[in-house]
Tab-separated table of C-alpha atoms in Angstrom:
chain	number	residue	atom	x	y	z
A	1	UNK	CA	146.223	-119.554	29.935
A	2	UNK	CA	143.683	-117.042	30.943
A	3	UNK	CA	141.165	-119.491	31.090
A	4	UNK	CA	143.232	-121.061	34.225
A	5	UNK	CA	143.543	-117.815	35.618
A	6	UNK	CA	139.508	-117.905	36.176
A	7	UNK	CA	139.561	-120.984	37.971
A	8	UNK	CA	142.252	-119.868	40.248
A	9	UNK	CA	140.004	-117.065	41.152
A	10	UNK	CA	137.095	-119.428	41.762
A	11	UNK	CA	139.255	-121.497	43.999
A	12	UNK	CA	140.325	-118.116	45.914
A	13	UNK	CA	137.350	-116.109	45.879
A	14	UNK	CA	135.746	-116.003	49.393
A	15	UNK	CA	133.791	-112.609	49.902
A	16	UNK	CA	131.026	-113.318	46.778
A	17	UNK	CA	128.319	-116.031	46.652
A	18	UNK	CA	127.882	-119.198	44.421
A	19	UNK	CA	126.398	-117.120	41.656
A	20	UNK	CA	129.098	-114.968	41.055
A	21	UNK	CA	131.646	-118.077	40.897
A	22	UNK	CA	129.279	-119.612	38.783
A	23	UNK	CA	129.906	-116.893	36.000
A	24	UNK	CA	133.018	-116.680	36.599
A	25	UNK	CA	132.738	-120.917	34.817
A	26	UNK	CA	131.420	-119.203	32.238
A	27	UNK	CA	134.220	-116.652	31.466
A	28	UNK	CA	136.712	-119.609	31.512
A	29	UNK	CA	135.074	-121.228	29.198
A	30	UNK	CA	134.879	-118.244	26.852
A	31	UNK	CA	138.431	-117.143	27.569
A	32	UNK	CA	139.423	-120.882	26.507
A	33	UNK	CA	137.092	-120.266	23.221
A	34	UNK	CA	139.735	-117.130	22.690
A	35	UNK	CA	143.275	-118.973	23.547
A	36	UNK	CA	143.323	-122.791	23.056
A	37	UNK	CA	144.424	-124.675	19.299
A	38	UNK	CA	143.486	-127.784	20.624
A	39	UNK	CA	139.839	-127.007	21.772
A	40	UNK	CA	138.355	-130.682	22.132
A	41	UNK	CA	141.513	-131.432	24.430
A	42	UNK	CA	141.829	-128.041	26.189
A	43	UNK	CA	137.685	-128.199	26.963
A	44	UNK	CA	138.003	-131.566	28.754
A	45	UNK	CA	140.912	-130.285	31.082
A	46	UNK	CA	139.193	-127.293	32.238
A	47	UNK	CA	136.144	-129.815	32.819
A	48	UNK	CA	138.319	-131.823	35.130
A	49	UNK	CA	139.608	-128.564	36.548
A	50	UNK	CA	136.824	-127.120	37.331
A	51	UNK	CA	134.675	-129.872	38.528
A	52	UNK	CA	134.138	-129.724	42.463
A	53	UNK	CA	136.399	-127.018	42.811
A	54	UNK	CA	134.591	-125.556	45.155
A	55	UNK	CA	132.594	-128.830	47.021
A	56	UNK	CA	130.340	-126.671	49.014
A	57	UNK	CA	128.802	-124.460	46.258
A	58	UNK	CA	126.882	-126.875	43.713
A	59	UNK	CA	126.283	-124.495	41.221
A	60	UNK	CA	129.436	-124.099	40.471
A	61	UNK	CA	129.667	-127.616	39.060
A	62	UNK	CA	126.136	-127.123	37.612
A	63	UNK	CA	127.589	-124.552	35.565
A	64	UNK	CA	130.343	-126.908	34.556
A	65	UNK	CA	128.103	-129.661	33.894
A	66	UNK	CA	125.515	-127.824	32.257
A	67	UNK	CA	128.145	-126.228	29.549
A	68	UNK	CA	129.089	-129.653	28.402
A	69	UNK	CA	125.553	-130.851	27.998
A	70	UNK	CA	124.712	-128.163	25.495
A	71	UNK	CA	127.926	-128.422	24.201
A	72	UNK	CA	127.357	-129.281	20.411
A	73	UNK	CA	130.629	-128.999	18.504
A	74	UNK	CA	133.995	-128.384	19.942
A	75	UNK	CA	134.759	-125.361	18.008
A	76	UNK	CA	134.771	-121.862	19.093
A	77	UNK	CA	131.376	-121.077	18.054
A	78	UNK	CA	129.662	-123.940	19.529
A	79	UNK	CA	131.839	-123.282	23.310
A	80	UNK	CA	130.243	-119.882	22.895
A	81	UNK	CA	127.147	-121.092	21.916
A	82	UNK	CA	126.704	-123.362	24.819
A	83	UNK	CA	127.950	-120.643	27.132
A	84	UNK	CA	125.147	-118.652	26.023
A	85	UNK	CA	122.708	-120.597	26.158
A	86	UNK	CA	124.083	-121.539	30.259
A	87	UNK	CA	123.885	-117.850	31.036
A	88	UNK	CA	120.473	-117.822	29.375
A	89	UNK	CA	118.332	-120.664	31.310
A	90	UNK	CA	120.206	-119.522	34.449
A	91	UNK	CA	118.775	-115.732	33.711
A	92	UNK	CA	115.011	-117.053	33.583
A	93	UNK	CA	115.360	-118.921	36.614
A	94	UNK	CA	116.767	-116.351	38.962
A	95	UNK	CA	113.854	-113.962	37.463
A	96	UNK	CA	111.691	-116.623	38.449
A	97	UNK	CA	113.037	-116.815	42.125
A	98	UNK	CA	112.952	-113.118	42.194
A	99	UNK	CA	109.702	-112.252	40.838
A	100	UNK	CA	108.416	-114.981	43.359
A	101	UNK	CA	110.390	-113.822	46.321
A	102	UNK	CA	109.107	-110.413	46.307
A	103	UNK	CA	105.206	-111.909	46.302
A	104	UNK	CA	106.374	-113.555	49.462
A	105	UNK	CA	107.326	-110.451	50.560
A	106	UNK	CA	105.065	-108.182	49.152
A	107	UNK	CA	103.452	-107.753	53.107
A	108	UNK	CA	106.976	-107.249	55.075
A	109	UNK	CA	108.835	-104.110	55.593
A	110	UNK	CA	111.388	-104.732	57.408
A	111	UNK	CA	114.344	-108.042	56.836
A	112	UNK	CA	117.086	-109.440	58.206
A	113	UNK	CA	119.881	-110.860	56.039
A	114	UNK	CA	123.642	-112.083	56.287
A	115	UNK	CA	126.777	-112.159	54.409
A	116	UNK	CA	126.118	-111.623	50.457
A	117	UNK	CA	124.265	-113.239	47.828
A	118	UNK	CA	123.179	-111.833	44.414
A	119	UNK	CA	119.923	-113.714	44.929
A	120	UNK	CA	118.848	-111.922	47.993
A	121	UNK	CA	120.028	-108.269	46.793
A	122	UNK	CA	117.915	-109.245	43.820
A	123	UNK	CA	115.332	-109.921	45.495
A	124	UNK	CA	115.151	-107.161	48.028
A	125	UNK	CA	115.534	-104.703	45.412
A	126	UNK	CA	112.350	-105.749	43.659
A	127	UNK	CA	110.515	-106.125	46.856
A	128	UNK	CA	108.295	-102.737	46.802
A	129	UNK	CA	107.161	-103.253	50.356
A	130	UNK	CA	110.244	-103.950	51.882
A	131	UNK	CA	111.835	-100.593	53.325
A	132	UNK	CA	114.505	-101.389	55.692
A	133	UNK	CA	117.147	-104.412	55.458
A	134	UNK	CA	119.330	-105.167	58.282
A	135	UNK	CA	122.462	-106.670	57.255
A	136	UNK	CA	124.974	-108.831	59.363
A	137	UNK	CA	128.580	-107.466	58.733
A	138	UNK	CA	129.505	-111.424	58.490
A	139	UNK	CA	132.778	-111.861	59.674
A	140	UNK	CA	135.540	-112.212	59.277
A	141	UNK	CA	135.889	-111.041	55.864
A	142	UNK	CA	132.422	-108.730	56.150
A	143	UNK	CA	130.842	-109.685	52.925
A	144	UNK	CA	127.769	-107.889	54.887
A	145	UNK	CA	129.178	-104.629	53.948
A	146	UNK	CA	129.008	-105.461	50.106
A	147	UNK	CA	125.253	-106.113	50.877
A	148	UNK	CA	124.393	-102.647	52.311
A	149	UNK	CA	126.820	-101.269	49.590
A	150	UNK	CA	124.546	-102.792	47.064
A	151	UNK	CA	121.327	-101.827	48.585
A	152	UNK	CA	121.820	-98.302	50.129
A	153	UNK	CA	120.535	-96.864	46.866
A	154	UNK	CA	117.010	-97.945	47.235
A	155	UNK	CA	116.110	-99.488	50.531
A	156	UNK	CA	117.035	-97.848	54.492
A	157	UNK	CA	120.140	-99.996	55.213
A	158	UNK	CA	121.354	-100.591	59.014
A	159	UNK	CA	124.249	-102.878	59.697
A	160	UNK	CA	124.826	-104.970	62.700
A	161	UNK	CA	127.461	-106.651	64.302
A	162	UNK	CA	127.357	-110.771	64.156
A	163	UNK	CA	127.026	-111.041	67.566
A	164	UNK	CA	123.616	-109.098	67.317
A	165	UNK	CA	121.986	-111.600	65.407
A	166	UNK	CA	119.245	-111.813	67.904
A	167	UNK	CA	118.980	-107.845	67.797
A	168	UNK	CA	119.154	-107.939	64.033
A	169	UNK	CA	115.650	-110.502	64.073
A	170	UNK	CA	114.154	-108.154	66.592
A	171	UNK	CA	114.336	-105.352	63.820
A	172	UNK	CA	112.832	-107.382	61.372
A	173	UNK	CA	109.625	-108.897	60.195
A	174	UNK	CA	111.384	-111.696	58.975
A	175	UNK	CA	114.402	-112.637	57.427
A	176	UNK	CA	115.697	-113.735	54.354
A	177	UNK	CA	118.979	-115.285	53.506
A	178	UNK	CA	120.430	-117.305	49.924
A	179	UNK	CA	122.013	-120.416	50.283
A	180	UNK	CA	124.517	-122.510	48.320
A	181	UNK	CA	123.665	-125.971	48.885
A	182	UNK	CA	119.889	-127.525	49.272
A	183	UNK	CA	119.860	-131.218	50.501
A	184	UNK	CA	117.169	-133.656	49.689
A	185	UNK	CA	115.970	-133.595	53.406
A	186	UNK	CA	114.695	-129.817	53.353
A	187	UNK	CA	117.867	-128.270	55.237
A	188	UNK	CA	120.121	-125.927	53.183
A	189	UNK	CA	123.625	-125.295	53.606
A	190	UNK	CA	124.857	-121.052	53.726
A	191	UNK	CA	127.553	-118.667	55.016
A	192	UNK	CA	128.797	-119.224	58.732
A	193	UNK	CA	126.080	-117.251	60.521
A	194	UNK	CA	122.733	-118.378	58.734
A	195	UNK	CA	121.803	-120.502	61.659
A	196	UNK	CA	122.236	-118.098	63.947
A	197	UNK	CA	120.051	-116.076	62.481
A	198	UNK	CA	117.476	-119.401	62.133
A	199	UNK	CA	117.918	-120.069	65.691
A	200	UNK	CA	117.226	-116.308	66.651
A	201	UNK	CA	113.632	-115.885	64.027
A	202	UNK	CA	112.225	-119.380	65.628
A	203	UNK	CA	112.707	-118.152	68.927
A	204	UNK	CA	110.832	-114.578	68.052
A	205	UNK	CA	108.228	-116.414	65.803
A	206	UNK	CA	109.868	-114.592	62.582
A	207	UNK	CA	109.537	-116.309	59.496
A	208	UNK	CA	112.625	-117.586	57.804
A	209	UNK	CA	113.215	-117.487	54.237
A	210	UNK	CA	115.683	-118.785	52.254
A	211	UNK	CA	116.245	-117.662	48.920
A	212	UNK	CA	117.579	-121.072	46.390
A	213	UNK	CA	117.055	-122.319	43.244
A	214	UNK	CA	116.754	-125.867	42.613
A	215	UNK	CA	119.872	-125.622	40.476
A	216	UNK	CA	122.033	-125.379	43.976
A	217	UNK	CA	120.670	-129.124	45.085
A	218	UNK	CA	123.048	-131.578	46.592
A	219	UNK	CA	123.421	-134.733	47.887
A	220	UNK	CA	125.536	-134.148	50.961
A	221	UNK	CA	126.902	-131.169	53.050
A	222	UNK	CA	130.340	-130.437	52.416
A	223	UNK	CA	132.543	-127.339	54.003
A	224	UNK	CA	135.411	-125.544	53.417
A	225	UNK	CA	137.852	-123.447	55.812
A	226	UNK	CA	139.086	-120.106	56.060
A	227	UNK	CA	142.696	-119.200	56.621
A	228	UNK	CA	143.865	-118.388	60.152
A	229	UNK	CA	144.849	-115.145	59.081
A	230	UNK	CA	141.503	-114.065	58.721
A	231	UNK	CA	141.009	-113.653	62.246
A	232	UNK	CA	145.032	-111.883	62.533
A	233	UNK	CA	148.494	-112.868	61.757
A	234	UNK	CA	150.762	-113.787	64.349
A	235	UNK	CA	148.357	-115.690	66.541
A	236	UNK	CA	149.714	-118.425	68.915
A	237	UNK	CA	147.372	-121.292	69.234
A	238	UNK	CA	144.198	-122.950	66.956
A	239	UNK	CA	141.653	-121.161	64.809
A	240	UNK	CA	138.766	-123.024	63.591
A	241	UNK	CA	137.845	-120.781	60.566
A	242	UNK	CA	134.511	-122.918	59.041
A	243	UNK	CA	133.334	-121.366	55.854
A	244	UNK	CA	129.674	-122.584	56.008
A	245	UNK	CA	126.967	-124.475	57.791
A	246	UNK	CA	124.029	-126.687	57.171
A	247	UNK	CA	120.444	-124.895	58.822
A	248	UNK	CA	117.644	-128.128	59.563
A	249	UNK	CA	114.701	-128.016	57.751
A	250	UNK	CA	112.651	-127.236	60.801
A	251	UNK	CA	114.015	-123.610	60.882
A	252	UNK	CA	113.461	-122.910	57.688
A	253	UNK	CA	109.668	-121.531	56.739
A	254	UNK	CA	109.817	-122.051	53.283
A	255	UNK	CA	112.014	-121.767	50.226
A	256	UNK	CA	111.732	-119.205	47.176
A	257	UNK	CA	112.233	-121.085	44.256
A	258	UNK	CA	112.402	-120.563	40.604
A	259	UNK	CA	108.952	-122.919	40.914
A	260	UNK	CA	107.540	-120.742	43.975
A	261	UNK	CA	107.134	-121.120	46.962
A	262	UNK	CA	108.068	-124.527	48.804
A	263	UNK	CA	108.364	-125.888	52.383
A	264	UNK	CA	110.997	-128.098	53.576
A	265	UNK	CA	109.578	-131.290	52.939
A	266	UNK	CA	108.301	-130.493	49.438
A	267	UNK	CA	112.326	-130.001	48.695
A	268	UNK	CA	113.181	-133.634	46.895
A	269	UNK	CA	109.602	-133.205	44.538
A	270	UNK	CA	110.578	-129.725	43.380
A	271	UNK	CA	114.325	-130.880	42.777
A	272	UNK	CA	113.618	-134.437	40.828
């Protein structure tokens, strides 16, 4: 089934943020509105194949979740319908972050940012004021580069080497990263290498944005690992290959919502 074939994907994909996977839910679903003959039994089993697929990102269950609540009949029309409708109220929300992320920016011309998120690139593409973006290369798989890819047509785009983090910051006016898990206690959870960068802008005094909408929220951290290979084949001993990493609240300046602006310990009232 094709439909499966999108979830494998989702289980392998490791160079694209939670936004892309998210979609990806989507095009199951619609693939399975193409394929199945038994549609009320064939929805449920992508349901339970889909659901915490990938524990770190939340909105990849969201997605999930949210299909089946709109879900009104299980016919082809109405799996399409509620697929719609997904893609839809997920649309207005990341124009919400967006349009609200570049007011936050609207005095900065320079940022920092790390490893690749649709949210971000949206936002720094809207941001008039912003003129150069200095991108980690995020290793090991250098989803960095698909950032300055993305955003070479419109903005000055320099990329740095991980191990500059504290180089990158000193480039910047402030930085701003996405994230794909917010926790009730006003830390976030992002791409190995975010708090780095957090570490680095509280040291300089450089604000620290994070870009997330309240439809990543989570109860709990929870990582995933990297294959050894990433780092070579044919190595000889260990390799710790973590995925992600939870930033505390107290390096983070504020968060650009879909509801504006909001500081660490306004997190559970915006998310309830």
């Amino acid at each position: 089934m094709k439909a499966l074939q999108f979830v494998e994907a989702i289980r392998l994909e490791r160079r694209h943020g939670s936004v892309t996977l998210a979609h990806m839910v989507l095009e199951a679903y619609r693939a399975l509105a193409e394929e199945s003959e038994n549609l009320e039994k064939d929805i449920q089993v992508l349901r339970e194949a889909l659901s915490n697929i990938r524990p770190s990102m939340p909105l990849i269950n969201r997605f999930n979740t949210e299909v089946h609540r709109r879900l009104k009949t299980h016919s082809r029309a109405g799996l399409l319908e509620a697929c719609k409708e997904v893609e839809a109220a997920y649309r207005e929300v990341l124009t919400a972050l967006v349009g609200h992320a570049a007011a936050v920016l609207s005095s900065v011309r320079s940022v920092a940012t790390h490893s690749h998120s649709n949210t971000v690139i949206q936002a720094l593409r809207k941001a008039a004021s912003v003129e150069r973006v200095v991108v980690l290369e995020s290793r090991p798989l250098l989803e960095g580069l698909l950032t300055a890819e993305e955003l070479s047509d419109v903005k000055d785009v320099v990329v740095c080497v991980d191990a500059a983090a504290g180089h990158a910051v000193e480039l910047a006016d402030a930085v701003l990263v996405g994230a794909d898990a917010l926790f009730p206690n006003g830390s976030f959870a992002g791409k190995v290498g975010v708090k780095n960068l957090a570490t680095h802008s509280r040291e300089q005094g450089k604000p620290y944005y994070v870009a997330c909408d309240t439809w990543k929220y989570a109860d709990k951290f929870e990582n995933e690992y990297g294959q050894a290979e990433d780092l070579g084949h044919g190595l000889r001993f260990k390799v710790l290959n973590p995925m992600f990493e939870r930033v505390d609240a107290g390096h983070v300046t504020g968060y650009v919502t879909e509801k504006g602006f909001v500081k660490p310990p306004d997190v559970g009232r915006v998310t309830s």
